Coordinates of N, CA and C in Angstrom, one line a residue:
Chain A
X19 N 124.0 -92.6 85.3 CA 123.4 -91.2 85.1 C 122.0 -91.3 84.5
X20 N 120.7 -90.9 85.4 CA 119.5 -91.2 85.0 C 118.8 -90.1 83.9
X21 N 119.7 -89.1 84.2 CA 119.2 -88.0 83.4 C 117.7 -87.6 83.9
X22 N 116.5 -87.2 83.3 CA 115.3 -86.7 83.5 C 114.7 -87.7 84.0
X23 N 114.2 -88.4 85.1 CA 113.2 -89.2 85.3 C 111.4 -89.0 85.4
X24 N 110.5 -89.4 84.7 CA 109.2 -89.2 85.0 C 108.3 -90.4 85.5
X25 N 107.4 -89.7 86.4 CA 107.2 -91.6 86.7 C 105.3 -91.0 87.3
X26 N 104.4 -91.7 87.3 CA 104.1 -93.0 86.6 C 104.3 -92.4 84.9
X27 N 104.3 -93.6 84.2 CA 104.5 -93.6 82.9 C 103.0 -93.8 82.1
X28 N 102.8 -94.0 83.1 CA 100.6 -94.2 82.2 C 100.1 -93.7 83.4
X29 N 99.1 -93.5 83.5 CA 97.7 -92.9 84.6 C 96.4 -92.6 83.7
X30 N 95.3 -93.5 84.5 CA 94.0 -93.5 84.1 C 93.7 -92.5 85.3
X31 N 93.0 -91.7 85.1 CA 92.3 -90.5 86.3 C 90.7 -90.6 86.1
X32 N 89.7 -90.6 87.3 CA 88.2 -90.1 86.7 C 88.5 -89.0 86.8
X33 N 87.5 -88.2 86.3 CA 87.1 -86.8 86.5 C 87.2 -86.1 87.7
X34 N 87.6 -85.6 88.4 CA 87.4 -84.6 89.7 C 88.9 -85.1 90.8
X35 N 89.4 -86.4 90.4 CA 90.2 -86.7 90.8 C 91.9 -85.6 90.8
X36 N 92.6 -85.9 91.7 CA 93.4 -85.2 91.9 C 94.8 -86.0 91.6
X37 N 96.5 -85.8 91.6 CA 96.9 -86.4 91.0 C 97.9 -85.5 91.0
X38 N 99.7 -86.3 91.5 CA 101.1 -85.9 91.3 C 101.6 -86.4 90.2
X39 N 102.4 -85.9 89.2 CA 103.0 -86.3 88.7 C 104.6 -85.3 88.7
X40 N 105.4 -87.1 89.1 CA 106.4 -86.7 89.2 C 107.4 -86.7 88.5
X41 N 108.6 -85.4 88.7 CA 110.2 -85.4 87.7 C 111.0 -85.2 88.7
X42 N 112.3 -85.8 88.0 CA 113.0 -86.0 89.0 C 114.5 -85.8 87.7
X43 N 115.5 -85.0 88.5 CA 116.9 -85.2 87.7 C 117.7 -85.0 88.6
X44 N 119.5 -85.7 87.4 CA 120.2 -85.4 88.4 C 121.5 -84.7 87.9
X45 N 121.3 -84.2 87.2 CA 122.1 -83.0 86.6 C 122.2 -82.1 86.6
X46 N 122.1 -81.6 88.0 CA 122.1 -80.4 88.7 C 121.5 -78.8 88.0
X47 N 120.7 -79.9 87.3 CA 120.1 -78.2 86.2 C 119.6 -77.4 87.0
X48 N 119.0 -76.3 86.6 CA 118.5 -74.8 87.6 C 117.1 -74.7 86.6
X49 N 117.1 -75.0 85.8 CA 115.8 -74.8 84.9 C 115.1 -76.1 84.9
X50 N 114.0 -76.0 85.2 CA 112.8 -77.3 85.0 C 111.6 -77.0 84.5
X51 N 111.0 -77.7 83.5 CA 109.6 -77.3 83.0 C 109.1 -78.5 82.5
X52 N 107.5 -77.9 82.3 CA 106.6 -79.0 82.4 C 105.7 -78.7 80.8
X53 N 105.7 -79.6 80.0 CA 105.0 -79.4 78.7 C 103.9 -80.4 78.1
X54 N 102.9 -80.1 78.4 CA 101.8 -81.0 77.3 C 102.3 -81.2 75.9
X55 N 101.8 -82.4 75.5 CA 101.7 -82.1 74.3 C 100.3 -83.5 73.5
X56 N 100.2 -82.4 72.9 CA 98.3 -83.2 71.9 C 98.4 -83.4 70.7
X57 N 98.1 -84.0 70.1 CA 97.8 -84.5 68.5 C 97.9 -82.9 67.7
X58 N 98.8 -82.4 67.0 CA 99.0 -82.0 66.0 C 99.4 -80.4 66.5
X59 N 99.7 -80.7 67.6 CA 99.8 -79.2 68.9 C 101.1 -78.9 68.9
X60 N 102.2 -79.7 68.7 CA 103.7 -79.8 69.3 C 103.8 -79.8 71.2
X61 N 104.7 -79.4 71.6 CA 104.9 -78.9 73.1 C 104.1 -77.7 73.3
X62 N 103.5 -77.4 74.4 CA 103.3 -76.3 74.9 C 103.2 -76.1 76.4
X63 N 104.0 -75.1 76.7 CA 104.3 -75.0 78.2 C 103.4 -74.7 79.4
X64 N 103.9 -75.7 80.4 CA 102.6 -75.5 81.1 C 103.1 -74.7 82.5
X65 N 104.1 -75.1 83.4 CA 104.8 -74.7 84.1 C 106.4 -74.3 83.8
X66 N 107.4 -73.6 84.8 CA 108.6 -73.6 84.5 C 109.0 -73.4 85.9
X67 N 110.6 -73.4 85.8 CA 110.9 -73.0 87.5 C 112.7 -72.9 86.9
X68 N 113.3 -71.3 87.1 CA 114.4 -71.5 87.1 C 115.7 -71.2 88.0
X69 N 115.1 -72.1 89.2 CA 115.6 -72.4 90.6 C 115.0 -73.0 91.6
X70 N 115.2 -73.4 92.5 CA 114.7 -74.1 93.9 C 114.3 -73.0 94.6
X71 N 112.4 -72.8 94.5 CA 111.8 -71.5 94.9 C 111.2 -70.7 94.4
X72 N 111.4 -71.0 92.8 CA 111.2 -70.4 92.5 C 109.7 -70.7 90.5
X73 N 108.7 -70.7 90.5 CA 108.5 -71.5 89.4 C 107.3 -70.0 88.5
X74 N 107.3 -70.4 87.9 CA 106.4 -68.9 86.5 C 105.3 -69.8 86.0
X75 N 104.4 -69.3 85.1 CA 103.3 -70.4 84.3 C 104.1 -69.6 83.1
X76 N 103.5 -70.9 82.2 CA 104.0 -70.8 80.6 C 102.4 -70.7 80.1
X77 N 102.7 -71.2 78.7 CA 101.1 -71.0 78.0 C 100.0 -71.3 78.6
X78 N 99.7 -72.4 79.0 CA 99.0 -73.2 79.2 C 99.0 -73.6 80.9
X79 N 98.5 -72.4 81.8 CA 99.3 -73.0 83.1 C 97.4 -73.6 84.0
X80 N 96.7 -73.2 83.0 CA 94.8 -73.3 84.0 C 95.1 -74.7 84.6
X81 N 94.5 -74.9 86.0 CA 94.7 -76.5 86.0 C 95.9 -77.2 86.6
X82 N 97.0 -76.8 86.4 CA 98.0 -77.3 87.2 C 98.9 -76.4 88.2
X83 N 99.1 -77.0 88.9 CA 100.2 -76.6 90.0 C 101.2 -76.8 89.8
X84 N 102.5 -75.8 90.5 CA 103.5 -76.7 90.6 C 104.2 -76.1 91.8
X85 N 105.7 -76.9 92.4 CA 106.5 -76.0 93.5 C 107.5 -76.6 93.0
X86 N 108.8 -75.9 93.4 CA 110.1 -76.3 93.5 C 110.9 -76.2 94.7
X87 N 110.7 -77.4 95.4 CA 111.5 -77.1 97.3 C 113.0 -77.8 96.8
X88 N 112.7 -78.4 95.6 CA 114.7 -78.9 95.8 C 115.1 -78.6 94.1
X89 N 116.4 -78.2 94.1 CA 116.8 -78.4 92.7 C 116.7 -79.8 91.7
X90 N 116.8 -81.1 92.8 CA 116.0 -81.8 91.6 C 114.7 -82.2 91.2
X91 N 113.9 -81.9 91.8 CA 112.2 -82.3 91.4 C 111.6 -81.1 91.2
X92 N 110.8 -81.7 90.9 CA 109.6 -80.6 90.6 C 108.4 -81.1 89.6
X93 N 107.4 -81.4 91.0 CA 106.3 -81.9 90.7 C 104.8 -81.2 89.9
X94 N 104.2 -81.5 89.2 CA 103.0 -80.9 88.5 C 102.3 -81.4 89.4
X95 N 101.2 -81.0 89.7 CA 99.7 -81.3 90.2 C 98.9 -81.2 89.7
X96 N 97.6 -82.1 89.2 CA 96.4 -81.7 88.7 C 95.6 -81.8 90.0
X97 N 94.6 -80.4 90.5 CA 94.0 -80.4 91.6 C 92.8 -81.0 91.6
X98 N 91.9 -81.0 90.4 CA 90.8 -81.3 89.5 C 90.6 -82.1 88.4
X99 N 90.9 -83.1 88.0 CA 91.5 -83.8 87.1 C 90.2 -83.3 86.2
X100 N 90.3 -83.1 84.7 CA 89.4 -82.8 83.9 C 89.5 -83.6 82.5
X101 N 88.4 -84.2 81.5 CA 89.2 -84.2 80.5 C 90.3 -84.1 79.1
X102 N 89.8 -82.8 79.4 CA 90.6 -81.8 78.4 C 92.1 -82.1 79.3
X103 N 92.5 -82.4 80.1 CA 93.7 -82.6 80.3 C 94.1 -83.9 80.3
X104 N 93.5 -84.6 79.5 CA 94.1 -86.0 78.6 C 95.4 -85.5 78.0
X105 N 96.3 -86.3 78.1 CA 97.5 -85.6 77.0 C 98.7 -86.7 77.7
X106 N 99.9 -86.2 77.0 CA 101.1 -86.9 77.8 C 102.4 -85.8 78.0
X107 N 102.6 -85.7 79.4 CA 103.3 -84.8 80.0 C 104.6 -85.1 79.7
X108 N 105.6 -83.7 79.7 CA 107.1 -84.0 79.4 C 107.6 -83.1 80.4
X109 N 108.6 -83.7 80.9 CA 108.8 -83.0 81.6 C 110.6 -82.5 81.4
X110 N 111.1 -81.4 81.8 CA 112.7 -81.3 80.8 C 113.3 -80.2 82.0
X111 N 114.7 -80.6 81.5 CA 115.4 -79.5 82.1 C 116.9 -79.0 82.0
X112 N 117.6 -78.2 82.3 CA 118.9 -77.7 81.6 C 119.2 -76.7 82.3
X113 N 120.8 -76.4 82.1 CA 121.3 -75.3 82.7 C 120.5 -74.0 82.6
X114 N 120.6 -73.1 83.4 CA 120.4 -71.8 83.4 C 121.3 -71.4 82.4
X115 N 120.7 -70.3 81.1 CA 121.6 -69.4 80.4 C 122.6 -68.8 81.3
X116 N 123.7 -68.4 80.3 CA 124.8 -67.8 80.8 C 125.4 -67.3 79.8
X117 N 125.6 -65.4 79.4 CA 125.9 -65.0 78.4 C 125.1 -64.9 77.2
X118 N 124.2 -65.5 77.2 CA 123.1 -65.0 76.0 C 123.1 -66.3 75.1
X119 N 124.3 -67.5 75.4 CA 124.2 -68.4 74.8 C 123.4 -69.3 75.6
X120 N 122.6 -70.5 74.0 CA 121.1 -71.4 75.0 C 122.3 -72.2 75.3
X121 N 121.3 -73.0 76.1 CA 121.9 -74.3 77.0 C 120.4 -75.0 76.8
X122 N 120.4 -76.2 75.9 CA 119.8 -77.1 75.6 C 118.7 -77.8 76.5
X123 N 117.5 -78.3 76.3 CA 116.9 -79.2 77.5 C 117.0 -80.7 76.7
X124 N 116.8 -81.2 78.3 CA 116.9 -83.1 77.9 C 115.6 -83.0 78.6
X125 N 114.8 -84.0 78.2 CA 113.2 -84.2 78.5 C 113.2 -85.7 79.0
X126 N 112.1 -86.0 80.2 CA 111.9 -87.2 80.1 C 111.2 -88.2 79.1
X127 N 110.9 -89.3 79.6 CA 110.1 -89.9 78.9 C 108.7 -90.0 78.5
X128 N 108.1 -89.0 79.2 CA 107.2 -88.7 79.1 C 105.9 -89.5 80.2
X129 N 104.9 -89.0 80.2 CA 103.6 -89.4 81.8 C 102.3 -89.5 80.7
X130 N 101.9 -90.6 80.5 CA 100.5 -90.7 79.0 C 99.4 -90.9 80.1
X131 N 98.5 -90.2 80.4 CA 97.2 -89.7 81.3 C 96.3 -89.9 80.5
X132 N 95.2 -90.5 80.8 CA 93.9 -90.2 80.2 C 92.7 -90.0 81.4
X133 N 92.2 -89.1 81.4 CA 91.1 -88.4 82.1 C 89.7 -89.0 81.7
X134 N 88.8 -90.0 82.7 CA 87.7 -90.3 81.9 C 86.3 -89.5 82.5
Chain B
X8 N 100.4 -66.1 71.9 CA 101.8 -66.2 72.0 C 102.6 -66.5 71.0
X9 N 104.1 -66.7 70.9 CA 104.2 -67.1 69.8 C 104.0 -68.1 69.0
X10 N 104.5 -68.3 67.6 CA 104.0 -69.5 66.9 C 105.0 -70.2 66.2
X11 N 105.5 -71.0 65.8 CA 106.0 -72.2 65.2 C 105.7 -72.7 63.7
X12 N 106.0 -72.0 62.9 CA 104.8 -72.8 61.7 C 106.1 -73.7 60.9
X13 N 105.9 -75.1 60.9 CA 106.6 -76.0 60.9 C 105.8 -77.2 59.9
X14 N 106.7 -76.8 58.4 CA 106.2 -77.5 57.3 C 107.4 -78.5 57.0
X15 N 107.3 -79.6 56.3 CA 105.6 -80.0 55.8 C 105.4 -80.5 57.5
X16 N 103.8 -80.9 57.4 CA 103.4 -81.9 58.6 C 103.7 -82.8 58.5
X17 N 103.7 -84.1 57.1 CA 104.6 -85.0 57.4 C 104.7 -85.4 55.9
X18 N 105.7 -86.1 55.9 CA 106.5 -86.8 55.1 C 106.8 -88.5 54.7
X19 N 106.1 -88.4 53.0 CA 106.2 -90.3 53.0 C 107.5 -90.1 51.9
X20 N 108.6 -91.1 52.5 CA 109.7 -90.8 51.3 C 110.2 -92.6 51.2
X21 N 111.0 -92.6 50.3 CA 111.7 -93.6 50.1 C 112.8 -93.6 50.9
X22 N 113.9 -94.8 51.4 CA 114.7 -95.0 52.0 C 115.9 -94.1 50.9
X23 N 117.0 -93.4 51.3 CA 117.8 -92.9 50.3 C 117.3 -92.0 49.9
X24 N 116.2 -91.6 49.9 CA 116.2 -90.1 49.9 C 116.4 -89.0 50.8
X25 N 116.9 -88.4 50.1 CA 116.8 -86.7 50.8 C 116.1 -85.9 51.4
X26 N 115.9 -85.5 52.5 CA 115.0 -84.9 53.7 C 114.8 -83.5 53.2
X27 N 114.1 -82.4 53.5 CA 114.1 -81.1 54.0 C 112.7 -80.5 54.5
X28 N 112.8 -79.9 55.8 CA 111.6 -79.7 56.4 C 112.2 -78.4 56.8
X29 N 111.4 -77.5 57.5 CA 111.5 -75.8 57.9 C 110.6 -75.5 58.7
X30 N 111.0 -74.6 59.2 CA 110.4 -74.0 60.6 C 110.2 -72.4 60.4
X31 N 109.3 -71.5 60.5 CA 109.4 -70.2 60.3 C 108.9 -69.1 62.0
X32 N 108.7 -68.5 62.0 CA 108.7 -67.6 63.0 C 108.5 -66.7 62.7
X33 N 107.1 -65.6 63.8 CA 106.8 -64.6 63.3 C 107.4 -63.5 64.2
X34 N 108.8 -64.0 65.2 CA 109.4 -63.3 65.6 C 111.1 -63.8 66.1
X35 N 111.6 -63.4 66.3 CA 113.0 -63.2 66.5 C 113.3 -64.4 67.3
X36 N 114.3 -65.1 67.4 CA 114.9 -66.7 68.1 C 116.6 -66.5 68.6
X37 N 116.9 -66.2 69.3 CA 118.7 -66.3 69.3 C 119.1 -67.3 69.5
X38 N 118.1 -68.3 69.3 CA 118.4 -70.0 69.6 C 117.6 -70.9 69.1
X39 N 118.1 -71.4 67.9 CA 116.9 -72.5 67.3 C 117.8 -74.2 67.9
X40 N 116.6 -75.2 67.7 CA 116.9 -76.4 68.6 C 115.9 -76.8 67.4
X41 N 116.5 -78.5 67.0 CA 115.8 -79.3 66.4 C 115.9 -80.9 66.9
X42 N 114.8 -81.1 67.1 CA 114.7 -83.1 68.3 C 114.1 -83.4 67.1
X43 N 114.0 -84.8 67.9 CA 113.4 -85.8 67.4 C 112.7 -87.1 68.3
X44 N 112.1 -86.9 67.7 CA 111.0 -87.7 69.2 C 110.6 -89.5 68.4
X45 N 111.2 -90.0 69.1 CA 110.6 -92.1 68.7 C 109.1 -92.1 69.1
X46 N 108.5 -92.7 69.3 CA 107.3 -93.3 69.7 C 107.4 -94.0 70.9
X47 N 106.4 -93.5 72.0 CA 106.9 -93.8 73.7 C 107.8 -93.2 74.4
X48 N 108.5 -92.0 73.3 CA 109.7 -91.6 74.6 C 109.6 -89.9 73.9
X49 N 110.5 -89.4 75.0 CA 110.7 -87.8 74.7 C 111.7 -87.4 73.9
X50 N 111.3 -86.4 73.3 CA 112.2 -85.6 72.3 C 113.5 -85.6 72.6
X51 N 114.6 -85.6 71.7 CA 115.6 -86.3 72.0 C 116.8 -85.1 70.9
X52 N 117.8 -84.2 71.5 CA 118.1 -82.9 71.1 C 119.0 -83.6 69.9
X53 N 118.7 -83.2 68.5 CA 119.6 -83.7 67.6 C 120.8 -82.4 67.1
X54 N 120.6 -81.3 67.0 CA 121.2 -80.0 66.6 C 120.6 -78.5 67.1
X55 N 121.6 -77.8 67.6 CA 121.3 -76.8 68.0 C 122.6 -75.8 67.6
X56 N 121.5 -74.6 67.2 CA 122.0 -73.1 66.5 C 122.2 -72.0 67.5
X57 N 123.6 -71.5 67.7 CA 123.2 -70.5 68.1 C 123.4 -68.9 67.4
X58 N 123.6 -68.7 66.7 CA 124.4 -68.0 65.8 C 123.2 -67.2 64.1
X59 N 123.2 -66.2 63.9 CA 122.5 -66.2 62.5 C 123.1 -66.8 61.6
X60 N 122.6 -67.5 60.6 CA 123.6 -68.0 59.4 C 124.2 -69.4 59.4
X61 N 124.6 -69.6 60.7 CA 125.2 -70.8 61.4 C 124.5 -71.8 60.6
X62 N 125.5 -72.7 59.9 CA 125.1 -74.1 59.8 C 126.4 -75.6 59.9
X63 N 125.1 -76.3 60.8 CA 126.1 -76.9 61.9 C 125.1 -78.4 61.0
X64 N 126.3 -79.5 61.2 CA 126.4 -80.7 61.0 C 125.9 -82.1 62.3
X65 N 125.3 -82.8 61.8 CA 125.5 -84.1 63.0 C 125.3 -85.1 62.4
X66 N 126.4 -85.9 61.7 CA 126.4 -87.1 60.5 C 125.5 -86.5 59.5
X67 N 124.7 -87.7 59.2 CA 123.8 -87.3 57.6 C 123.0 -85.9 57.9
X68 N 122.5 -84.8 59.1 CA 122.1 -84.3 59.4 C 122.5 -82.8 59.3
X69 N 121.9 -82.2 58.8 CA 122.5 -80.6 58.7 C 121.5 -79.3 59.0
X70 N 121.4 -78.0 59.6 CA 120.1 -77.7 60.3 C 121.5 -76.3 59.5
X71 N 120.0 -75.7 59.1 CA 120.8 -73.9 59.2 C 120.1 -72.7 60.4
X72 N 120.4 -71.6 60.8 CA 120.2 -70.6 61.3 C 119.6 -69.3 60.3
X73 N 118.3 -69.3 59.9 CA 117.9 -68.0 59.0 C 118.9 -66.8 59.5
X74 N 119.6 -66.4 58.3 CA 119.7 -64.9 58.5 C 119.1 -64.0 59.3
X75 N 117.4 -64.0 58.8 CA 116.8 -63.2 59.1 C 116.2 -63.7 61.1
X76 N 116.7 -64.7 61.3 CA 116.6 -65.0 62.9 C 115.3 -65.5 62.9
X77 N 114.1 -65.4 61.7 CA 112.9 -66.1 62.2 C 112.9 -67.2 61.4
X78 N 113.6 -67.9 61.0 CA 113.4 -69.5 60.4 C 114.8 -70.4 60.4
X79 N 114.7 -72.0 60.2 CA 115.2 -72.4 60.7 C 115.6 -73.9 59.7
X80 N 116.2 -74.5 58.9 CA 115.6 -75.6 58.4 C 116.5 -76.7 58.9
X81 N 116.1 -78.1 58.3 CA 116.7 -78.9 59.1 C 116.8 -80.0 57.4
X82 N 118.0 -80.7 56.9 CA 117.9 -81.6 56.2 C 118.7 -83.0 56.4
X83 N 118.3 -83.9 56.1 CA 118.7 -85.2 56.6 C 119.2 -85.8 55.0
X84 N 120.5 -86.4 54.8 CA 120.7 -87.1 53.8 C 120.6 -88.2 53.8
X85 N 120.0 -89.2 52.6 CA 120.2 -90.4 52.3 C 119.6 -91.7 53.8
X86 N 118.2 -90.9 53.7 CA 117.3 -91.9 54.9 C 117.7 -92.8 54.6
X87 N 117.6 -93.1 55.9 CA 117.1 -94.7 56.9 C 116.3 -94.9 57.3
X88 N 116.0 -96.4 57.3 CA 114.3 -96.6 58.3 C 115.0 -96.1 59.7
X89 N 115.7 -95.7 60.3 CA 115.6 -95.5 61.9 C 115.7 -93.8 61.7
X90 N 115.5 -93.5 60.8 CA 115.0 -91.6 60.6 C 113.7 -91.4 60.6
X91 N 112.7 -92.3 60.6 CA 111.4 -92.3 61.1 C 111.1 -91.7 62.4
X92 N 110.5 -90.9 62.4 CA 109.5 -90.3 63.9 C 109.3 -89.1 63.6
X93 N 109.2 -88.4 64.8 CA 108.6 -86.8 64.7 C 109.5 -85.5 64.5
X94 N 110.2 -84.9 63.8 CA 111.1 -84.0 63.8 C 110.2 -82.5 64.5
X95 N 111.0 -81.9 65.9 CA 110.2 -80.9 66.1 C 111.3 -79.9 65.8
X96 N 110.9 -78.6 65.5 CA 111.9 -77.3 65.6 C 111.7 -76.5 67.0
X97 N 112.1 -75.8 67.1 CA 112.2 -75.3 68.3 C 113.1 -74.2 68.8
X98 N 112.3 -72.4 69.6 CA 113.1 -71.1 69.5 C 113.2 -71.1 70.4
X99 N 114.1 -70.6 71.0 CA 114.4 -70.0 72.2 C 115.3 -68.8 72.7
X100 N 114.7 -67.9 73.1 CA 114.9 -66.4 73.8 C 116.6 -66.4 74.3
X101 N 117.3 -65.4 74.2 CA 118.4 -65.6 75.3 C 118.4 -64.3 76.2
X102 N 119.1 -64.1 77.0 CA 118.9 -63.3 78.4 C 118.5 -63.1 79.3
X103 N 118.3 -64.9 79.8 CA 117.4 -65.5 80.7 C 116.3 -65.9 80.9
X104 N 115.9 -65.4 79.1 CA 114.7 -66.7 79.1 C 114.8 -67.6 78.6
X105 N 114.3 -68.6 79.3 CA 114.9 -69.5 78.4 C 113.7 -71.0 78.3
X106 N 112.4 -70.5 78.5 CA 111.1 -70.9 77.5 C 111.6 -71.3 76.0
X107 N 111.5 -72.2 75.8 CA 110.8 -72.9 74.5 C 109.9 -72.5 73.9
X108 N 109.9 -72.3 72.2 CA 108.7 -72.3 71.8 C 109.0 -73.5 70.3
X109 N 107.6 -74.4 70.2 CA 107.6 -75.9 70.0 C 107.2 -75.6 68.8
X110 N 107.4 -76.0 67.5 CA 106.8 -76.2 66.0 C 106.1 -77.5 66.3
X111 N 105.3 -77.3 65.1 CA 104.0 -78.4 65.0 C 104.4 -80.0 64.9
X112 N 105.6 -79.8 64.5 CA 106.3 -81.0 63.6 C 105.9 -82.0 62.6
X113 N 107.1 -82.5 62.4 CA 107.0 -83.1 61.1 C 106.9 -84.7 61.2
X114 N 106.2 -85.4 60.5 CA 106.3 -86.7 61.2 C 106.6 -87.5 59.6
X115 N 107.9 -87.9 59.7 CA 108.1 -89.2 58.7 C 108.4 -90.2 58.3
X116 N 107.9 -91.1 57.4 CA 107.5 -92.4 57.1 C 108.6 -92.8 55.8
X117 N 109.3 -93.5 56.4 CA 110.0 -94.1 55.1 C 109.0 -95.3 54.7
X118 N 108.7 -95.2 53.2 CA 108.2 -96.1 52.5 C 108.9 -97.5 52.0
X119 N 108.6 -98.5 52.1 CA 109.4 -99.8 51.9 C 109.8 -99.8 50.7

């Protein structure tokens, strides 16, 4: 059981450059999201999707793309690679609520980018 | 949006000592979540609340549920060096939302 997979695990980008980065699970979760996170920032959400077809922006959505054609992937896109989107991507996912009670996310291991 | 204010920022302690860190909120949570993140990998779910008041156990680890729904704390007994890393807090909506919102976290250092 692989749980959350993210892959590449490092990426150097120049500037203007474009760029997938991928998640992949297999725990049939219905929720998937995509989170930066920077030196002293915690997480902050960049994309979400809670179904196949379906995805929202979170805080922080300028700059990336996303789609969800299957319940287990769901890829981010930088269309423009910029600096300011140096960071290392997490990518997570977990049941759909049911009843008002949470249902927990498991995160990958994270995607460490640097934009020159 | 909302905010996370997640004290201390970090922590130098001795091995055997006693933990306590906290999480506050300037708005309502029907779901607090507390990870913990190693170095090179992703946050990793150590206790989760769903309940006001609720306090729930996980070995040396103990996390409460504020009464008041906007805070959250988390205490660790009798560190170890492998209780080193980043402790994040973490709220979450219920009634289908189910966004995250991330505290600053705590990052600590057992001292030799």
């Amino acid at each position: 059981n692989a749980g959350v997979t993210q892959t590449p695990k490092f990426q150097v980008l120049k500037t203007g450059q474009s760029m997938t980065l991928q998640c992949a699970q297999d725990m049939n979760h219905e929720y998937m999201s995509w989170y930066r996170q920077d030196p002293g920032m915690g997480l902050r959400l960049i994309h979400y999707s809670v179904g196949a077809g379906i995805t929202d922006q979170g805080e922080v959505p300028n700059g990336y793309n996303v789609s969800r054609s299957t319940t287990e992937d769901f890829p981010l896109r930088l269309l423009s690679a910029a600096p300011s989107q140096t960071s290392v991507y997490f990518c997570a996912s977990s049941y759909s609520m049911a009843g008002g009670v949470g249902q927990p996310q498991h995160f990958g291991d994270g995607t460490r980018l640097s934009i020159l | 949006g909302q905010q996370l204010n997640q004290s201390p920022q970090s922590m130098f302690i001795q091995e055997g000592e006693d933990v306590s860190m906290n999480c506050t909120s300037s708005s309502i949570f029907n779901t607090w979540l507390w990870y913990k993140q190693d170095p090179g990998e992703g946050p990793v779910l150590l206790i989760a609340l769903y309940k006001a008041g609720e306090l729930t156990s996980n070995g040396r680890l103990t996390a409460q549920f504020g009464i008041t729904r906007k805070d959250s704390f988390l205490n660790i007994s009798a560190s170890i060096p492998s209780d080193v890393g980043i402790y994040f807090c973490a709220g979450q909506l219920s009634g289908g939302n189910e966004k995250l919102t991330f505290g600053t976290g705590t990052r600590l250092t057992i001292i030799p």
